[in-house]
Coordinates of C-alpha atoms in Angstrom, one line a residue:
M1425 CA -10.3 -9.9 5.5
K1426 CA -6.8 -9.1 4.2
K1427 CA -6.9 -5.5 3.0
I1428 CA -5.3 -3.1 0.4
A1429 CA -5.3 -0.1 -0.2
V1430 CA -5.1 1.3 -3.5
I1431 CA -3.0 5.3 -3.5
G1432 CA -3.3 7.2 -6.3
S1433 CA -6.6 5.4 -7.6
N1434 CA -8.1 8.4 -10.2
G1435 CA -5.2 7.8 -12.4
Q1436 CA -5.4 4.9 -15.1
L1437 CA -3.8 2.1 -12.9
G1438 CA -6.1 3.0 -10.6
N1439 CA -9.2 2.5 -12.6
C1440 CA -8.1 -0.4 -14.3
I1441 CA -8.0 -1.8 -10.2
R1442 CA -11.0 -0.4 -9.5
K1443 CA -12.7 -2.2 -13.0
I1444 CA -11.6 -5.9 -11.2
A1445 CA -11.8 -5.3 -7.6
P1446 CA -15.5 -7.0 -7.3
D1447 CA -13.6 -10.4 -8.5
F1448 CA -12.3 -10.1 -5.4
E1449 CA -14.8 -8.5 -3.1
N1450 CA -14.8 -11.8 -1.1
Q1451 CA -11.4 -12.5 -0.1
Y1452 CA -9.9 -8.7 0.1
E1453 CA -11.5 -5.2 1.0
F1454 CA -10.1 -2.5 -1.0
L1455 CA -9.1 1.1 0.1
F1456 CA -9.7 3.4 -2.4
T1457 CA -7.6 6.8 -2.3
D1458 CA -6.9 9.6 -4.0
S1459 CA -5.2 13.2 -3.4
T1460 CA -8.0 14.4 -2.0
I1461 CA -8.2 11.9 0.4
L1462 CA -4.5 11.1 1.1
D1463 CA -1.7 13.2 0.1
V1464 CA 1.6 11.5 -0.6
T1465 CA 3.5 14.3 0.0
N1466 CA 2.3 14.7 3.5
A1467 CA 3.9 12.3 6.1
E1468 CA 1.3 12.6 8.6
Q1469 CA -1.3 12.5 6.6
V1470 CA 0.0 9.3 5.2
N1471 CA 0.5 7.7 8.8
D1472 CA -2.6 8.3 10.1
F1473 CA -4.4 6.4 7.2
F1474 CA -1.8 3.6 8.0
Y1475 CA -2.9 4.0 11.8
D1476 CA -6.2 3.8 11.1
N1477 CA -6.6 1.4 8.1
K1478 CA -3.7 -1.4 9.1
P1479 CA -3.9 -2.4 5.0
D1480 CA -2.2 -5.9 4.3
F1481 CA -1.1 -4.4 0.9
C1482 CA -0.3 -0.8 -0.5
I1483 CA 0.0 -0.5 -4.1
N1484 CA 1.0 2.8 -4.9
A1485 CA -0.6 4.0 -8.5
S1486 CA 0.3 7.5 -7.5
A1487 CA 3.4 9.5 -10.0
Y1488 CA 3.6 12.8 -11.3
T1489 CA 3.7 11.4 -14.9
A1490 CA 4.1 15.1 -16.9
V1491 CA 7.1 14.5 -18.5
D1492 CA 7.7 17.6 -19.9
L1493 CA 6.3 19.8 -17.3
A1494 CA 8.7 17.9 -14.8
E1495 CA 11.4 19.6 -16.4
K1496 CA 10.3 23.0 -15.2
E1497 CA 8.9 21.2 -11.8
E1498 CA 11.7 19.5 -10.1
E1499 CA 11.1 19.9 -6.5
K1500 CA 6.6 19.2 -7.6
A1501 CA 8.0 15.5 -9.1
F1502 CA 10.6 14.6 -6.7
A1503 CA 7.7 16.0 -4.2
V1504 CA 5.7 13.1 -5.4
N1505 CA 7.4 10.4 -7.2
A1506 CA 10.8 10.5 -4.2
D1507 CA 9.7 11.7 -1.0
G1508 CA 6.0 10.6 -1.1
V1509 CA 7.2 7.4 -2.1
A1510 CA 9.5 7.4 0.7
H1511 CA 6.5 8.5 3.6
L1512 CA 4.6 5.2 2.1
A1513 CA 7.3 2.9 2.6
Q1514 CA 8.3 4.0 5.8
A1515 CA 4.5 3.4 7.2
C1516 CA 4.7 0.0 5.2
A1517 CA 7.3 -0.7 7.0
D1518 CA 5.6 0.6 10.2
Y1519 CA 2.3 -1.2 10.2
K1520 CA 3.8 -4.4 8.0
T1521 CA 2.4 -3.6 5.1
I1522 CA 3.8 -5.1 2.1
L1523 CA 4.2 -2.2 -1.0
I1524 CA 4.0 -2.5 -4.5
H1525 CA 5.4 0.5 -6.3
V1526 CA 4.8 1.2 -9.5
S1527 CA 8.0 2.7 -11.3
T1528 CA 9.0 3.5 -15.2
D1529 CA 11.0 2.2 -18.3
Y1530 CA 12.3 6.2 -18.1
V1531 CA 15.2 5.2 -15.4
F1532 CA 17.0 4.0 -18.0
D1533 CA 18.6 6.1 -21.0
G1534 CA 17.7 4.3 -23.4
D1535 CA 21.5 3.9 -24.8
T1536 CA 21.2 0.1 -25.9
N1537 CA 19.6 -2.2 -28.6
L1538 CA 19.2 -4.7 -25.9
P1539 CA 16.6 -5.2 -23.8
Y1540 CA 17.1 -3.8 -20.2
S1541 CA 17.1 -6.6 -17.0
E1542 CA 16.6 -5.6 -13.3
D1543 CA 19.9 -5.6 -12.5
D1544 CA 21.2 -3.0 -15.7
F1545 CA 22.8 0.4 -14.4
T1546 CA 19.9 3.4 -14.7
N1547 CA 20.6 6.4 -16.3
P1548 CA 17.7 8.8 -16.4
I1549 CA 18.2 11.5 -18.9
G1550 CA 15.3 13.8 -17.5
V1551 CA 13.6 14.7 -14.3
Y1552 CA 10.8 12.5 -14.4
G1553 CA 12.9 9.9 -14.9
A1554 CA 15.6 10.8 -12.0
S1555 CA 12.7 11.4 -9.3
K1556 CA 11.3 8.3 -10.0
R1557 CA 14.5 6.3 -9.7
K1558 CA 15.0 8.1 -6.4
G1559 CA 11.7 6.6 -5.3
E1560 CA 12.8 2.8 -6.0
E1561 CA 15.7 3.3 -3.9
L1562 CA 14.2 4.8 -1.1
A1563 CA 11.1 2.5 -1.1
L1564 CA 13.7 -0.2 -0.9
E1565 CA 16.2 1.2 1.0
I1566 CA 13.1 1.7 4.0
N1567 CA 10.8 -1.3 3.2
P1568 CA 12.6 -4.7 2.4
N1569 CA 9.0 -5.7 1.8
T1570 CA 8.7 -3.8 -1.6
I1571 CA 8.5 -5.2 -5.3
I1572 CA 8.6 -2.3 -7.4
L1573 CA 7.4 -2.8 -11.1
R1574 CA 9.0 -1.1 -13.8
T1575 CA 6.3 -0.5 -16.7
S1576 CA 5.9 1.4 -20.4
W1577 CA 3.9 3.2 -22.4
L1578 CA 0.7 2.9 -20.3
Y1579 CA -2.6 3.7 -22.1
S1580 CA -6.1 2.5 -21.0
E1581 CA -9.4 3.5 -21.4
F1582 CA -9.6 5.6 -18.7
N1583 CA -7.6 9.2 -18.1
K1584 CA -5.2 11.1 -20.6
N1585 CA -3.3 9.1 -23.0
F1586 CA -2.0 8.0 -26.0
V1587 CA -4.3 5.7 -27.7
K1588 CA -7.2 8.3 -26.5
T1589 CA -5.2 11.6 -27.6
M1590 CA -4.9 9.5 -30.9
L1591 CA -8.3 8.6 -31.4
N1592 CA -9.1 12.0 -30.6
L1593 CA -6.9 13.7 -33.4
F1594 CA -7.9 11.3 -35.8
S1595 CA -11.5 12.6 -36.0
Q1596 CA -10.0 16.1 -36.5
K1597 CA -7.4 15.5 -39.0
T1598 CA -6.4 13.7 -42.4
E1599 CA -2.7 13.2 -41.4
L1600 CA -0.5 13.2 -38.6
G1601 CA 3.4 13.4 -37.9
I1602 CA 4.6 10.7 -35.2
V1603 CA 7.6 9.9 -33.9
A1604 CA 9.4 7.1 -35.4
D1605 CA 12.6 6.2 -34.0
Q1606 CA 12.0 5.7 -30.2
F1607 CA 11.3 2.5 -29.3
G1608 CA 9.0 0.8 -26.2
Q1609 CA 6.7 -1.5 -24.8
P1610 CA 2.7 0.1 -25.1
T1611 CA 1.3 -1.6 -21.9
N1612 CA -2.7 -1.8 -21.2
A1613 CA -3.2 -0.4 -17.9
N1614 CA -5.7 -3.2 -17.2
D1615 CA -2.5 -5.7 -17.5
L1616 CA -0.8 -4.2 -15.7
A1617 CA -3.8 -4.5 -12.8
D1618 CA -4.1 -8.2 -13.5
A1619 CA -0.3 -8.3 -12.7
I1620 CA -0.5 -6.8 -9.6
M1621 CA -3.2 -8.8 -8.5
E1622 CA -1.8 -12.6 -9.2
I1623 CA 1.4 -11.2 -7.5
I1624 CA -0.8 -10.4 -4.5
E1625 CA -2.5 -13.8 -4.5
N1626 CA 0.9 -15.8 -5.3
P1627 CA 1.6 -17.1 -1.4
N1628 CA 5.1 -16.9 -2.0
K1629 CA 6.7 -13.3 -2.6
T1630 CA 9.8 -12.5 -3.8
F1631 CA 10.5 -8.7 -3.4
G1632 CA 12.7 -6.6 -5.3
I1633 CA 12.1 -4.9 -8.8
F1634 CA 10.5 -6.5 -11.8
H1635 CA 10.0 -5.4 -15.2
F1636 CA 6.4 -6.0 -16.6
S1637 CA 4.8 -4.4 -20.2
N1638 CA 2.8 -5.8 -23.0
Y1639 CA 5.7 -7.1 -25.8
P1640 CA 7.2 -7.1 -28.1
E1641 CA 9.2 -3.3 -28.5
T1642 CA 7.5 -1.0 -31.3
T1643 CA 7.8 2.8 -32.1
W1644 CA 5.2 5.3 -31.7
F1645 CA 5.0 5.7 -35.4
D1646 CA 4.0 1.8 -35.7
F1647 CA 1.8 1.8 -32.2
A1648 CA -0.1 4.8 -33.9
K1649 CA -0.7 3.2 -36.6
K1650 CA -2.1 -0.1 -35.3
I1651 CA -4.1 2.2 -33.6
A1652 CA -5.3 3.9 -36.8
E1653 CA -6.0 0.1 -38.2
F1654 CA -8.0 -1.1 -35.1
S1655 CA -10.5 1.7 -35.1
K1656 CA -10.8 2.0 -39.0
S1657 CA -9.6 5.5 -39.1
S1658 CA -8.0 6.6 -42.7
I1659 CA -5.8 9.2 -41.3
Q1660 CA -2.4 9.4 -42.7
L1661 CA 0.6 8.6 -40.9
N1662 CA 3.7 10.6 -41.1
A1663 CA 6.9 8.9 -39.7
L1664 CA 8.9 12.2 -37.8
T1665 CA 12.7 12.1 -36.4
T1666 CA 12.9 12.9 -32.7
E1667 CA 14.7 15.7 -34.3
Q1668 CA 11.8 17.0 -35.9
Y1669 CA 9.6 16.5 -32.6
P1670 CA 11.7 18.3 -30.3
T1671 CA 10.3 18.6 -26.5
P1672 CA 11.4 19.6 -23.1
A1673 CA 12.5 16.2 -21.9
K1674 CA 14.6 14.2 -23.6
R1675 CA 13.5 10.8 -24.2
P1676 CA 14.8 7.4 -24.1
V1677 CA 15.6 6.1 -27.9
R1678 CA 15.2 2.8 -26.8
S1679 CA 14.3 1.4 -23.2
T1680 CA 12.5 -2.0 -23.6
M1681 CA 13.0 -3.9 -21.0
S1682 CA 13.4 -8.0 -20.4
L1683 CA 10.4 -9.5 -19.0
D1684 CA 11.9 -12.7 -18.1
K1685 CA 12.4 -12.2 -14.3
I1686 CA 8.5 -11.8 -14.0
E1687 CA 7.8 -14.4 -16.4
E1688 CA 10.6 -16.8 -14.1
I1689 CA 9.7 -15.8 -10.6
Y1690 CA 5.8 -15.2 -10.6
K1691 CA 4.8 -16.9 -13.5
I1692 CA 3.2 -14.4 -15.2
E1693 CA 2.8 -14.3 -19.4
P1694 CA 2.6 -11.0 -20.9
K1695 CA 0.4 -10.2 -23.7
H1696 CA 1.3 -9.1 -27.1
W1697 CA 0.8 -5.8 -27.3
E1698 CA -1.3 -5.4 -30.5
H1699 CA -3.7 -7.9 -28.7
S1700 CA -4.7 -5.9 -25.8
L1701 CA -4.3 -2.6 -27.6
E1702 CA -7.2 -4.0 -29.8
E1703 CA -9.3 -4.5 -26.7
C1704 CA -8.6 -1.0 -25.9
V1705 CA -9.2 0.3 -28.9
D1706 CA -12.9 -1.7 -29.0
I1707 CA -13.5 -0.3 -25.5
L1708 CA -13.0 3.2 -26.7
T1709 CA -14.5 3.2 -30.1
Q1710 CA -17.9 1.6 -29.3
P1711 CA -20.9 3.7 -29.8
Q1712 CA -22.3 5.5 -26.4

């Protein structure tokens, strides 16, 4: 039976993979690790894990994702998002493991009106994006059998994310200001987990960089409006500009990604973000 190592399995994506793992229990053995079991910044620990387990696939769902804090903790961000990826890529190369590494739309500067393709020039404008881009480069350089999936605005019923934050604030406030001039693609981490398993199941692997998200683009403000609608909240939402809501890290203004390549090569058809959001809000608002 083939083995799939899921690194960073206590994050949003890791939990979503954990949720669907029973559907594949007759085909794959899943090895779920978190930072207490496997610290990706420790090369020796990574190598020992691969030596002991020899996985056929490695899904790297581990990441330093604190976008604003990364501006202060540059060394920590690069240790996880670049050095840690290099350690995994080296172990994958040594043990003939296919690496599926999750990256981000923040590798782009967002200074465009067109969707980014996988071949477009990257120009991250913050430490987080720069650390993730370095991880991409190292992964592809060290292990040719790497598939990089850039995704965006990830949310789910697990862990901390924009949807859960909004639902929490809706229950506490009567009005809220949300940035309305930044564009991207909200993505349900459950859909990303499904896409990863579709890639693993595909007998004809194409390596390299792919974009995966839900579609089409929207703004944080319109995203929040839909969360309010689906949760039947009466909150008043007010549109803000980026200038009115300053953050330590700059965000790309429009980091919309083209999804053509993953549809063409892997025949994966992303879902409309509103449909996936409604499913998630239904789960989160069910009576406990």
